[in-house]
mmCIF file with all atom_site columns, C-alpha atoms in Angstrom:
data_model
loop_
_atom_site.group_PDB
_atom_site.id
_atom_site.type_symbol
_atom_site.label_atom_id
_atom_site.label_alt_id
_atom_site.label_comp_id
_atom_site.label_asym_id
_atom_site.label_entity_id
_atom_site.label_seq_id
_atom_site.pdbx_PDB_ins_code
_atom_site.Cartn_x
_atom_site.Cartn_y
_atom_site.Cartn_z
_atom_site.occupancy
_atom_site.B_iso_or_equiv
_atom_site.pdbx_formal_charge
_atom_site.auth_seq_id
_atom_site.auth_comp_id
_atom_site.auth_asym_id
_atom_site.auth_atom_id
_atom_site.pdbx_PDB_model_num
ATOM 1   C CA . UNK B 1 1   ? 89.549  105.642 75.597 1.00 0.00 ? 1   UNK B CA 1
ATOM 2   C CA . UNK B 1 2   ? 89.459  106.097 78.846 1.00 0.00 ? 2   UNK B CA 1
ATOM 3   C CA . UNK B 1 3   ? 93.597  107.479 80.877 1.00 0.00 ? 3   UNK B CA 1
ATOM 4   C CA . UNK B 1 4   ? 93.537  108.757 84.535 1.00 0.00 ? 4   UNK B CA 1
ATOM 5   C CA . UNK B 1 5   ? 94.581  111.989 83.050 1.00 0.00 ? 5   UNK B CA 1
ATOM 6   C CA . UNK B 1 6   ? 91.516  113.487 81.043 1.00 0.00 ? 6   UNK B CA 1
ATOM 7   C CA . UNK B 1 7   ? 93.881  114.611 78.424 1.00 0.00 ? 7   UNK B CA 1
ATOM 8   C CA . UNK B 1 8   ? 91.930  112.774 75.485 1.00 0.00 ? 8   UNK B CA 1
ATOM 9   C CA . UNK B 1 9   ? 88.686  113.240 76.431 1.00 0.00 ? 9   UNK B CA 1
ATOM 10  C CA . UNK B 1 10  ? 85.887  113.940 74.829 1.00 0.00 ? 10  UNK B CA 1
ATOM 11  C CA . UNK B 1 11  ? 87.799  113.713 71.469 1.00 0.00 ? 11  UNK B CA 1
ATOM 12  C CA . UNK B 1 12  ? 86.093  112.381 68.675 1.00 0.00 ? 12  UNK B CA 1
ATOM 13  C CA . UNK B 1 13  ? 88.064  110.721 65.270 1.00 0.00 ? 13  UNK B CA 1
ATOM 14  C CA . UNK B 1 14  ? 86.329  109.656 61.963 1.00 0.00 ? 14  UNK B CA 1
ATOM 15  C CA . UNK B 1 15  ? 89.928  107.541 61.592 1.00 0.00 ? 15  UNK B CA 1
ATOM 16  C CA . UNK B 1 16  ? 89.492  103.703 60.597 1.00 0.00 ? 16  UNK B CA 1
ATOM 17  C CA . UNK B 1 17  ? 91.090  102.023 63.099 1.00 0.00 ? 17  UNK B CA 1
ATOM 18  C CA . UNK B 1 18  ? 90.800  98.532  64.211 1.00 0.00 ? 18  UNK B CA 1
ATOM 19  C CA . UNK B 1 19  ? 90.934  96.376  67.537 1.00 0.00 ? 19  UNK B CA 1
ATOM 20  C CA . UNK B 1 20  ? 94.211  95.170  65.882 1.00 0.00 ? 20  UNK B CA 1
ATOM 21  C CA . UNK B 1 21  ? 95.362  99.576  66.437 1.00 0.00 ? 21  UNK B CA 1
ATOM 22  C CA . UNK B 1 22  ? 94.331  98.769  70.417 1.00 0.00 ? 22  UNK B CA 1
ATOM 23  C CA . UNK B 1 23  ? 97.581  96.655  72.152 1.00 0.00 ? 23  UNK B CA 1
ATOM 24  C CA . UNK B 1 24  ? 99.819  99.293  69.987 1.00 0.00 ? 24  UNK B CA 1
ATOM 25  C CA . UNK B 1 25  ? 98.271  101.937 71.510 1.00 0.00 ? 25  UNK B CA 1
ATOM 26  C CA . UNK B 1 26  ? 98.095  101.359 75.227 1.00 0.00 ? 26  UNK B CA 1
ATOM 27  C CA . UNK B 1 27  ? 101.979 99.600  75.800 1.00 0.00 ? 27  UNK B CA 1
ATOM 28  C CA . UNK B 1 28  ? 103.392 102.823 73.656 1.00 0.00 ? 28  UNK B CA 1
ATOM 29  C CA . UNK B 1 29  ? 101.605 105.224 75.766 1.00 0.00 ? 29  UNK B CA 1
ATOM 30  C CA . UNK B 1 30  ? 102.746 102.458 78.712 1.00 0.00 ? 30  UNK B CA 1
ATOM 31  C CA . UNK B 1 31  ? 106.377 102.404 77.396 1.00 0.00 ? 31  UNK B CA 1
ATOM 32  C CA . UNK B 1 32  ? 106.323 99.049  76.756 1.00 0.00 ? 32  UNK B CA 1
ATOM 33  C CA . UNK B 1 33  ? 109.242 97.911  74.143 1.00 0.00 ? 33  UNK B CA 1
ATOM 34  C CA . UNK B 1 34  ? 108.854 95.223  72.762 1.00 0.00 ? 34  UNK B CA 1
ATOM 35  C CA . UNK B 1 35  ? 111.023 93.158  69.591 1.00 0.00 ? 35  UNK B CA 1
ATOM 36  C CA . UNK B 1 36  ? 108.812 91.511  68.051 1.00 0.00 ? 36  UNK B CA 1
ATOM 37  C CA . UNK B 1 37  ? 105.812 94.322  66.500 1.00 0.00 ? 37  UNK B CA 1
ATOM 38  C CA . UNK B 1 38  ? 102.488 93.823  66.723 1.00 0.00 ? 38  UNK B CA 1
ATOM 39  C CA . UNK B 1 39  ? 100.353 93.608  63.630 1.00 0.00 ? 39  UNK B CA 1
ATOM 40  C CA . UNK B 1 40  ? 98.176  96.461  64.576 1.00 0.00 ? 40  UNK B CA 1
ATOM 41  C CA . UNK B 1 41  ? 99.630  100.626 64.576 1.00 0.00 ? 41  UNK B CA 1
ATOM 42  C CA . UNK B 1 42  ? 100.101 102.631 67.128 1.00 0.00 ? 42  UNK B CA 1
ATOM 43  C CA . UNK B 1 43  ? 97.183  105.151 67.421 1.00 0.00 ? 43  UNK B CA 1
ATOM 44  C CA . UNK B 1 44  ? 99.049  108.140 69.829 1.00 0.00 ? 44  UNK B CA 1
ATOM 45  C CA . UNK B 1 45  ? 99.594  109.897 67.029 1.00 0.00 ? 45  UNK B CA 1
ATOM 46  C CA . UNK B 1 46  ? 95.841  109.939 66.040 1.00 0.00 ? 46  UNK B CA 1
ATOM 47  C CA . UNK B 1 47  ? 94.492  110.580 69.610 1.00 0.00 ? 47  UNK B CA 1
ATOM 48  C CA . UNK B 1 48  ? 97.059  113.376 70.434 1.00 0.00 ? 48  UNK B CA 1
ATOM 49  C CA . UNK B 1 49  ? 95.886  115.418 66.859 1.00 0.00 ? 49  UNK B CA 1
ATOM 50  C CA . UNK B 1 50  ? 99.881  114.866 65.318 1.00 0.00 ? 50  UNK B CA 1
ATOM 51  C CA . UNK B 1 51  ? 98.060  113.245 62.820 1.00 0.00 ? 51  UNK B CA 1
ATOM 52  C CA . UNK B 1 52  ? 94.305  112.294 61.457 1.00 0.00 ? 52  UNK B CA 1
ATOM 53  C CA . UNK B 1 53  ? 94.527  109.824 59.668 1.00 0.00 ? 53  UNK B CA 1
ATOM 54  C CA . UNK B 1 54  ? 96.499  105.749 60.605 1.00 0.00 ? 54  UNK B CA 1
ATOM 55  C CA . UNK B 1 55  ? 95.963  103.971 57.523 1.00 0.00 ? 55  UNK B CA 1
ATOM 56  C CA . UNK B 1 56  ? 93.646  104.739 54.272 1.00 0.00 ? 56  UNK B CA 1
ATOM 57  C CA . UNK B 1 57  ? 91.774  101.679 54.516 1.00 0.00 ? 57  UNK B CA 1
ATOM 58  C CA . UNK B 1 58  ? 90.567  98.661  56.773 1.00 0.00 ? 58  UNK B CA 1
ATOM 59  C CA . UNK B 1 59  ? 90.498  94.970  55.494 1.00 0.00 ? 59  UNK B CA 1
ATOM 60  C CA . UNK B 1 60  ? 88.458  92.226  58.155 1.00 0.00 ? 60  UNK B CA 1
ATOM 61  C CA . UNK B 1 61  ? 86.696  89.243  58.101 1.00 0.00 ? 61  UNK B CA 1
ATOM 62  C CA . UNK B 1 62  ? 84.411  86.877  59.300 1.00 0.00 ? 62  UNK B CA 1
ATOM 63  C CA . UNK B 1 63  ? 83.786  83.857  58.947 1.00 0.00 ? 63  UNK B CA 1
ATOM 64  C CA . UNK B 1 64  ? 84.386  83.146  55.201 1.00 0.00 ? 64  UNK B CA 1
ATOM 65  C CA . UNK B 1 65  ? 83.411  86.695  54.842 1.00 0.00 ? 65  UNK B CA 1
ATOM 66  C CA . UNK B 1 66  ? 85.850  89.532  54.337 1.00 0.00 ? 66  UNK B CA 1
ATOM 67  C CA . UNK B 1 67  ? 85.422  93.446  54.003 1.00 0.00 ? 67  UNK B CA 1
ATOM 68  C CA . UNK B 1 68  ? 87.696  95.405  52.096 1.00 0.00 ? 68  UNK B CA 1
ATOM 69  C CA . UNK B 1 69  ? 86.770  99.367  53.493 1.00 0.00 ? 69  UNK B CA 1
ATOM 70  C CA . UNK B 1 70  ? 87.053  102.996 53.555 1.00 0.00 ? 70  UNK B CA 1
ATOM 71  C CA . UNK B 1 71  ? 85.503  106.700 54.178 1.00 0.00 ? 71  UNK B CA 1
ATOM 72  C CA . UNK B 1 72  ? 83.953  105.615 50.081 1.00 0.00 ? 72  UNK B CA 1
ATOM 73  C CA . UNK B 1 73  ? 82.846  102.528 49.420 1.00 0.00 ? 73  UNK B CA 1
ATOM 74  C CA . UNK B 1 74  ? 82.472  99.091  52.197 1.00 0.00 ? 74  UNK B CA 1
ATOM 75  C CA . UNK B 1 75  ? 83.279  95.832  49.692 1.00 0.00 ? 75  UNK B CA 1
ATOM 76  C CA . UNK B 1 76  ? 81.567  92.983  51.254 1.00 0.00 ? 76  UNK B CA 1
ATOM 77  C CA . UNK B 1 77  ? 82.049  88.958  49.721 1.00 0.00 ? 77  UNK B CA 1
ATOM 78  C CA . UNK B 1 78  ? 82.325  86.009  50.578 1.00 0.00 ? 78  UNK B CA 1
ATOM 79  C CA . UNK B 1 79  ? 86.319  84.611  49.977 1.00 0.00 ? 79  UNK B CA 1
ATOM 80  C CA . UNK B 1 80  ? 85.786  81.072  48.865 1.00 0.00 ? 80  UNK B CA 1
ATOM 81  C CA . UNK B 1 81  ? 82.157  82.257  46.331 1.00 0.00 ? 81  UNK B CA 1
ATOM 82  C CA . UNK B 1 82  ? 83.338  85.845  45.687 1.00 0.00 ? 82  UNK B CA 1
ATOM 83  C CA . UNK B 1 83  ? 81.093  85.393  42.205 1.00 0.00 ? 83  UNK B CA 1
ATOM 84  C CA . UNK B 1 84  ? 78.271  84.275  44.336 1.00 0.00 ? 84  UNK B CA 1
ATOM 85  C CA . UNK B 1 85  ? 78.332  86.479  46.901 1.00 0.00 ? 85  UNK B CA 1
ATOM 86  C CA . UNK B 1 86  ? 79.840  90.413  46.453 1.00 0.00 ? 86  UNK B CA 1
ATOM 87  C CA . UNK B 1 87  ? 78.448  93.291  47.729 1.00 0.00 ? 87  UNK B CA 1
ATOM 88  C CA . UNK B 1 88  ? 79.301  97.231  47.248 1.00 0.00 ? 88  UNK B CA 1
ATOM 89  C CA . UNK B 1 89  ? 78.147  100.144 49.108 1.00 0.00 ? 89  UNK B CA 1
ATOM 90  C CA . UNK B 1 90  ? 78.417  104.134 48.603 1.00 0.00 ? 90  UNK B CA 1
ATOM 91  C CA . UNK B 1 91  ? 79.097  104.937 52.165 1.00 0.00 ? 91  UNK B CA 1
ATOM 92  C CA . UNK B 1 92  ? 78.669  108.627 51.534 1.00 0.00 ? 92  UNK B CA 1
ATOM 93  C CA . UNK B 1 93  ? 74.917  108.417 49.801 1.00 0.00 ? 93  UNK B CA 1
ATOM 94  C CA . UNK B 1 94  ? 74.276  105.485 52.071 1.00 0.00 ? 94  UNK B CA 1
ATOM 95  C CA . UNK B 1 95  ? 75.349  105.839 54.985 1.00 0.00 ? 95  UNK B CA 1
ATOM 96  C CA . UNK B 1 96  ? 73.306  102.474 56.431 1.00 0.00 ? 96  UNK B CA 1
ATOM 97  C CA . UNK B 1 97  ? 74.800  100.012 53.627 1.00 0.00 ? 97  UNK B CA 1
ATOM 98  C CA . UNK B 1 98  ? 71.187  99.120  52.369 1.00 0.00 ? 98  UNK B CA 1
ATOM 99  C CA . UNK B 1 99  ? 71.376  99.788  48.588 1.00 0.00 ? 99  UNK B CA 1
ATOM 100 C CA . UNK B 1 100 ? 74.407  97.694  46.720 1.00 0.00 ? 100 UNK B CA 1
ATOM 101 C CA . UNK B 1 101 ? 76.016  98.870  43.900 1.00 0.00 ? 101 UNK B CA 1
ATOM 102 C CA . UNK B 1 102 ? 77.991  96.197  43.222 1.00 0.00 ? 102 UNK B CA 1
ATOM 103 C CA . UNK B 1 103 ? 76.940  95.673  39.550 1.00 0.00 ? 103 UNK B CA 1
ATOM 104 C CA . UNK B 1 104 ? 77.197  98.991  38.796 1.00 0.00 ? 104 UNK B CA 1
ATOM 105 C CA . UNK B 1 105 ? 80.816  100.048 40.035 1.00 0.00 ? 105 UNK B CA 1
ATOM 106 C CA . UNK B 1 106 ? 82.476  96.902  38.345 1.00 0.00 ? 106 UNK B CA 1
ATOM 107 C CA . UNK B 1 107 ? 85.668  99.074  38.381 1.00 0.00 ? 107 UNK B CA 1
ATOM 108 C CA . UNK B 1 108 ? 85.374  100.072 42.912 1.00 0.00 ? 108 UNK B CA 1
ATOM 109 C CA . UNK B 1 109 ? 84.263  96.394  43.379 1.00 0.00 ? 109 UNK B CA 1
ATOM 110 C CA . UNK B 1 110 ? 88.079  95.390  41.410 1.00 0.00 ? 110 UNK B CA 1
ATOM 111 C CA . UNK B 1 111 ? 89.756  98.180  42.827 1.00 0.00 ? 111 UNK B CA 1
ATOM 112 C CA . UNK B 1 112 ? 88.597  96.742  46.535 1.00 0.00 ? 112 UNK B CA 1
ATOM 113 C CA . UNK B 1 113 ? 89.359  93.384  45.682 1.00 0.00 ? 113 UNK B CA 1
ATOM 114 C CA . UNK B 1 114 ? 93.327  93.576  44.180 1.00 0.00 ? 114 UNK B CA 1
ATOM 115 C CA . UNK B 1 115 ? 93.797  95.043  48.136 1.00 0.00 ? 115 UNK B CA 1
ATOM 116 C CA . UNK B 1 116 ? 91.939  91.722  49.556 1.00 0.00 ? 116 UNK B CA 1
ATOM 117 C CA . UNK B 1 117 ? 93.966  89.446  47.734 1.00 0.00 ? 117 UNK B CA 1
ATOM 118 C CA . UNK B 1 118 ? 96.872  91.302  48.020 1.00 0.00 ? 118 UNK B CA 1
ATOM 119 C CA . UNK B 1 119 ? 96.499  90.570  52.442 1.00 0.00 ? 119 UNK B CA 1
ATOM 120 C CA . UNK B 1 120 ? 95.721  87.278  51.018 1.00 0.00 ? 120 UNK B CA 1
ATOM 121 C CA . UNK B 1 121 ? 98.263  86.399  49.234 1.00 0.00 ? 121 UNK B CA 1
ATOM 122 C CA . UNK B 1 122 ? 96.781  85.512  46.237 1.00 0.00 ? 122 UNK B CA 1
ATOM 123 C CA . UNK B 1 123 ? 93.487  85.479  44.198 1.00 0.00 ? 123 UNK B CA 1
ATOM 124 C CA . UNK B 1 124 ? 90.180  85.334  44.908 1.00 0.00 ? 124 UNK B CA 1
ATOM 125 C CA . UNK B 1 125 ? 88.383  81.913  45.825 1.00 0.00 ? 125 UNK B CA 1
ATOM 126 C CA . UNK B 1 126 ? 90.635  81.727  48.938 1.00 0.00 ? 126 UNK B CA 1
ATOM 127 C CA . UNK B 1 127 ? 92.476  78.350  50.243 1.00 0.00 ? 127 UNK B CA 1
ATOM 128 C CA . UNK B 1 128 ? 92.475  78.825  53.999 1.00 0.00 ? 128 UNK B CA 1
ATOM 129 C CA . UNK B 1 129 ? 94.682  76.203  55.775 1.00 0.00 ? 129 UNK B CA 1
ATOM 130 C CA . UNK B 1 130 ? 92.142  75.626  58.250 1.00 0.00 ? 130 UNK B CA 1
ATOM 131 C CA . UNK B 1 131 ? 88.485  74.815  57.420 1.00 0.00 ? 131 UNK B CA 1
ATOM 132 C CA . UNK B 1 132 ? 85.779  77.463  57.440 1.00 0.00 ? 132 UNK B CA 1
ATOM 133 C CA . UNK B 1 133 ? 82.860  76.955  59.841 1.00 0.00 ? 133 UNK B CA 1
ATOM 134 C CA . UNK B 1 134 ? 80.780  75.612  57.243 1.00 0.00 ? 134 UNK B CA 1
ATOM 135 C CA . UNK B 1 135 ? 77.029  78.010  59.770 1.00 0.00 ? 135 UNK B CA 1
ATOM 136 C CA . UNK B 1 136 ? 75.692  80.331  57.566 1.00 0.00 ? 136 UNK B CA 1
ATOM 137 C CA . UNK B 1 137 ? 77.243  84.038  58.828 1.00 0.00 ? 137 UNK B CA 1
ATOM 138 C CA . UNK B 1 138 ? 74.995  86.635  58.638 1.00 0.00 ? 138 UNK B CA 1
ATOM 139 C CA . UNK B 1 139 ? 75.655  89.237  55.830 1.00 0.00 ? 139 UNK B CA 1
ATOM 140 C CA . UNK B 1 140 ? 75.882  93.176  56.897 1.00 0.00 ? 140 UNK B CA 1
ATOM 141 C CA . UNK B 1 141 ? 72.658  93.942  55.558 1.00 0.00 ? 141 UNK B CA 1
ATOM 142 C CA . UNK B 1 142 ? 71.025  90.541  58.087 1.00 0.00 ? 142 UNK B CA 1
ATOM 143 C CA . UNK B 1 143 ? 73.196  92.812  60.558 1.00 0.00 ? 143 UNK B CA 1
ATOM 144 C CA . UNK B 1 144 ? 71.821  96.140  60.010 1.00 0.00 ? 144 UNK B CA 1
ATOM 145 C CA . UNK B 1 145 ? 68.302  95.050  60.114 1.00 0.00 ? 145 UNK B CA 1
ATOM 146 C CA . UNK B 1 146 ? 68.599  93.864  63.312 1.00 0.00 ? 146 UNK B CA 1
ATOM 147 C CA . UNK B 1 147 ? 71.008  96.701  64.168 1.00 0.00 ? 147 UNK B CA 1
ATOM 148 C CA . UNK B 1 148 ? 68.186  99.693  63.043 1.00 0.00 ? 148 UNK B CA 1
ATOM 149 C CA . UNK B 1 149 ? 65.251  97.507  64.913 1.00 0.00 ? 149 UNK B CA 1
ATOM 150 C CA . UNK B 1 150 ? 66.690  96.948  68.120 1.00 0.00 ? 150 UNK B CA 1
ATOM 151 C CA . UNK B 1 151 ? 67.127  99.762  70.506 1.00 0.00 ? 151 UNK B CA 1
ATOM 152 C CA . UNK B 1 152 ? 71.199  100.816 69.883 1.00 0.00 ? 152 UNK B CA 1
ATOM 153 C CA . UNK B 1 153 ? 70.837  102.177 66.283 1.00 0.00 ? 153 UNK B CA 1
#
């Protein structure tokens, strides 16, 4: 994050943050008060060093896929066909997420799936109010293969 005072220049963090945290952070920094709460979290305690983390795990999604991620694992699932497409990666031993260990670690898959289902308010497969895009959404593995082959990785 850039700031004219450069008071936070050079700070790094391994904390799990999400794009929904930007609005509450910026508004808090500027002193903007809201009656309605944000979905995200104010990251200022993290940025100023008062906290080391703001959440234990992050949940997100794209198309019909969702993920639950913490520092140990990344669980990726097709929310419409969870029995067809479920992946799990051990991030410390496999940071590029190349070896799917979902079948070898069913207890982890179950725990992370329960976190996602709690957020969705019901069990998978999910039932969405709006139709999910029918086009094939590239999986995380496809993205990482592309990333490794690019000049960005």
